Amino acid sequence: MKTIILSVSAARDLDNLPADVREQIAEGLISYAVSGRGDIKRLAGRDGYRLRIGRYRVIFDEDRTTILAIYIGKRETTTYRRS
């Protein structure tokens, strides 16, 4: 199992979501950290990955032991432009 770390902005993004969506995202991240399974794609044009959880995306970076969530939010045109 990998350790999940939220950046300050990702934690703020998560706090601003409705409770049921927060729970879905937490379950999706935990599932990926434990099993390595999920709707994951490498980002084009920059480092990192995205995890799709319904209408929401988690932009993250990872190494052997850690998942660092950078952004959490709805899939919109600005989702992948945030750094």
PDB file of C-alpha atoms in Angstrom:
ATOM      1  CA  MET A   1       0.000   0.000   0.000  1.00  0.00           C
ATOM      2  CA  LYS A   2       1.228   3.466  -0.892  1.00  0.00           C
ATOM      3  CA  THR A   3       0.968   6.495   1.369  1.00  0.00           C
ATOM      4  CA  ILE A   4      -1.434   9.198   0.122  1.00  0.00           C
ATOM      5  CA  ILE A   5      -0.356  12.809   0.625  1.00  0.00           C
ATOM      6  CA  LEU A   6      -2.509  15.787  -0.343  1.00  0.00           C
ATOM      7  CA  SER A   7      -0.877  19.058  -1.317  1.00  0.00           C
ATOM      8  CA  VAL A   8      -2.286  22.152   0.397  1.00  0.00           C
ATOM      9  CA  SER A   9      -4.268  23.083  -2.710  1.00  0.00           C
ATOM     10  CA  ALA A  10      -5.586  19.502  -3.156  1.00  0.00           C
ATOM     11  CA  ALA A  11      -6.688  19.420   0.486  1.00  0.00           C
ATOM     12  CA  ARG A  12      -8.480  22.748  -0.028  1.00  0.00           C
ATOM     13  CA  ASP A  13     -10.079  21.423  -3.235  1.00  0.00           C
ATOM     14  CA  LEU A  14     -11.277  18.306  -1.399  1.00  0.00           C
ATOM     15  CA  ASP A  15     -12.678  20.319   1.523  1.00  0.00           C
ATOM     16  CA  ASN A  16     -14.741  22.442  -0.878  1.00  0.00           C
ATOM     17  CA  LEU A  17     -16.532  19.417  -2.387  1.00  0.00           C
ATOM     18  CA  PRO A  18     -19.841  17.951  -1.144  1.00  0.00           C
ATOM     19  CA  ALA A  19     -19.511  15.201   1.479  1.00  0.00           C
ATOM     20  CA  ASP A  20     -20.645  12.377  -0.816  1.00  0.00           C
ATOM     21  CA  VAL A  21     -18.119  13.381  -3.498  1.00  0.00           C
ATOM     22  CA  ARG A  22     -15.347  13.648  -0.876  1.00  0.00           C
ATOM     23  CA  GLU A  23     -16.141  10.102   0.196  1.00  0.00           C
ATOM     24  CA  GLN A  24     -16.080   8.827  -3.414  1.00  0.00           C
ATOM     25  CA  ILE A  25     -12.719  10.468  -4.059  1.00  0.00           C
ATOM     26  CA  ALA A  26     -11.241   9.162  -0.809  1.00  0.00           C
ATOM     27  CA  GLU A  27     -12.418   5.631  -1.648  1.00  0.00           C
ATOM     28  CA  GLY A  28     -10.998   5.913  -5.176  1.00  0.00           C
ATOM     29  CA  LEU A  29      -7.614   7.107  -3.927  1.00  0.00           C
ATOM     30  CA  ILE A  30      -7.439   4.425  -1.246  1.00  0.00           C
ATOM     31  CA  SER A  31      -8.422   1.740  -3.747  1.00  0.00           C
ATOM     32  CA  TYR A  32      -5.664   2.874  -6.108  1.00  0.00           C
ATOM     33  CA  ALA A  33      -3.109   3.070  -3.284  1.00  0.00           C
ATOM     34  CA  VAL A  34      -3.924  -0.475  -2.130  1.00  0.00           C
ATOM     35  CA  SER A  35      -4.467  -2.338  -5.392  1.00  0.00           C
ATOM     36  CA  GLY A  36      -2.977  -0.116  -8.089  1.00  0.00           C
ATOM     37  CA  ARG A  37      -6.249  -0.324  -9.980  1.00  0.00           C
ATOM     38  CA  GLY A  38      -8.261   2.586 -11.284  1.00  0.00           C
ATOM     39  CA  ASP A  39      -8.873   4.681 -14.380  1.00  0.00           C
ATOM     40  CA  ILE A  40      -5.342   6.089 -14.604  1.00  0.00           C
ATOM     41  CA  LYS A  41      -3.652   7.832 -17.509  1.00  0.00           C
ATOM     42  CA  ARG A  42      -0.267   9.505 -17.814  1.00  0.00           C
ATOM     43  CA  LEU A  43      -0.621  13.216 -18.526  1.00  0.00           C
ATOM     44  CA  ALA A  44       0.532  14.416 -21.932  1.00  0.00           C
ATOM     45  CA  GLY A  45       2.864  17.392 -22.020  1.00  0.00           C
ATOM     46  CA  ARG A  46       3.769  17.348 -18.317  1.00  0.00           C
ATOM     47  CA  ASP A  47       4.720  15.014 -15.517  1.00  0.00           C
ATOM     48  CA  GLY A  48       2.085  13.213 -13.522  1.00  0.00           C
ATOM     49  CA  TYR A  49      -1.031  11.129 -13.832  1.00  0.00           C
ATOM     50  CA  ARG A  50      -4.761  11.546 -13.540  1.00  0.00           C
ATOM     51  CA  LEU A  51      -7.208   9.332 -11.717  1.00  0.00           C
ATOM     52  CA  ARG A  52     -10.777   9.547 -12.981  1.00  0.00           C
ATOM     53  CA  ILE A  53     -13.489   9.138 -10.366  1.00  0.00           C
ATOM     54  CA  GLY A  54     -16.844   9.803 -12.020  1.00  0.00           C
ATOM     55  CA  ARG A  55     -16.955  13.448 -13.124  1.00  0.00           C
ATOM     56  CA  TYR A  56     -13.959  14.305 -10.967  1.00  0.00           C
ATOM     57  CA  ARG A  57     -10.233  14.079 -11.613  1.00  0.00           C
ATOM     58  CA  VAL A  58      -7.303  13.733  -9.234  1.00  0.00           C
ATOM     59  CA  ILE A  59      -4.045  14.973 -10.727  1.00  0.00           C
ATOM     60  CA  PHE A  60      -1.171  13.300  -8.916  1.00  0.00           C
ATOM     61  CA  ASP A  61       2.459  12.271  -8.972  1.00  0.00           C
ATOM     62  CA  GLU A  62       3.777   9.068  -7.470  1.00  0.00           C
ATOM     63  CA  ASP A  63       6.872   7.096  -6.635  1.00  0.00           C
ATOM     64  CA  ARG A  64       7.348   3.611  -5.189  1.00  0.00           C
ATOM     65  CA  THR A  65       5.840   4.442  -1.780  1.00  0.00           C
ATOM     66  CA  THR A  66       3.906   7.717  -2.109  1.00  0.00           C
ATOM     67  CA  ILE A  67       1.015   9.235  -4.040  1.00  0.00           C
ATOM     68  CA  LEU A  68       1.060  13.059  -3.991  1.00  0.00           C
ATOM     69  CA  ALA A  69      -2.336  14.502  -4.980  1.00  0.00           C
ATOM     70  CA  ILE A  70      -1.834  17.924  -6.587  1.00  0.00           C
ATOM     71  CA  TYR A  71      -5.344  18.852  -7.774  1.00  0.00           C
ATOM     72  CA  ILE A  72      -8.841  17.504  -7.172  1.00  0.00           C
ATOM     73  CA  GLY A  73     -11.834  18.804  -9.100  1.00  0.00           C
ATOM     74  CA  LYS A  74     -14.429  18.399 -11.833  1.00  0.00           C
ATOM     75  CA  ARG A  75     -13.301  17.702 -15.346  1.00  0.00           C
ATOM     76  CA  GLU A  76     -13.382  21.101 -16.991  1.00  0.00           C
ATOM     77  CA  THR A  77     -11.262  22.841 -19.556  1.00  0.00           C
ATOM     78  CA  THR A  78      -9.027  24.283 -16.829  1.00  0.00           C
ATOM     79  CA  THR A  79      -8.400  21.006 -14.973  1.00  0.00           C
ATOM     80  CA  TYR A  80      -5.236  20.085 -16.834  1.00  0.00           C
ATOM     81  CA  ARG A  81      -3.884  23.638 -17.097  1.00  0.00           C
ATOM     82  CA  ARG A  82      -3.452  24.093 -13.353  1.00  0.00           C
ATOM     83  CA  SER A  83       0.042  23.517 -12.103  1.00  0.00           C
TER      84      SER A  83
END
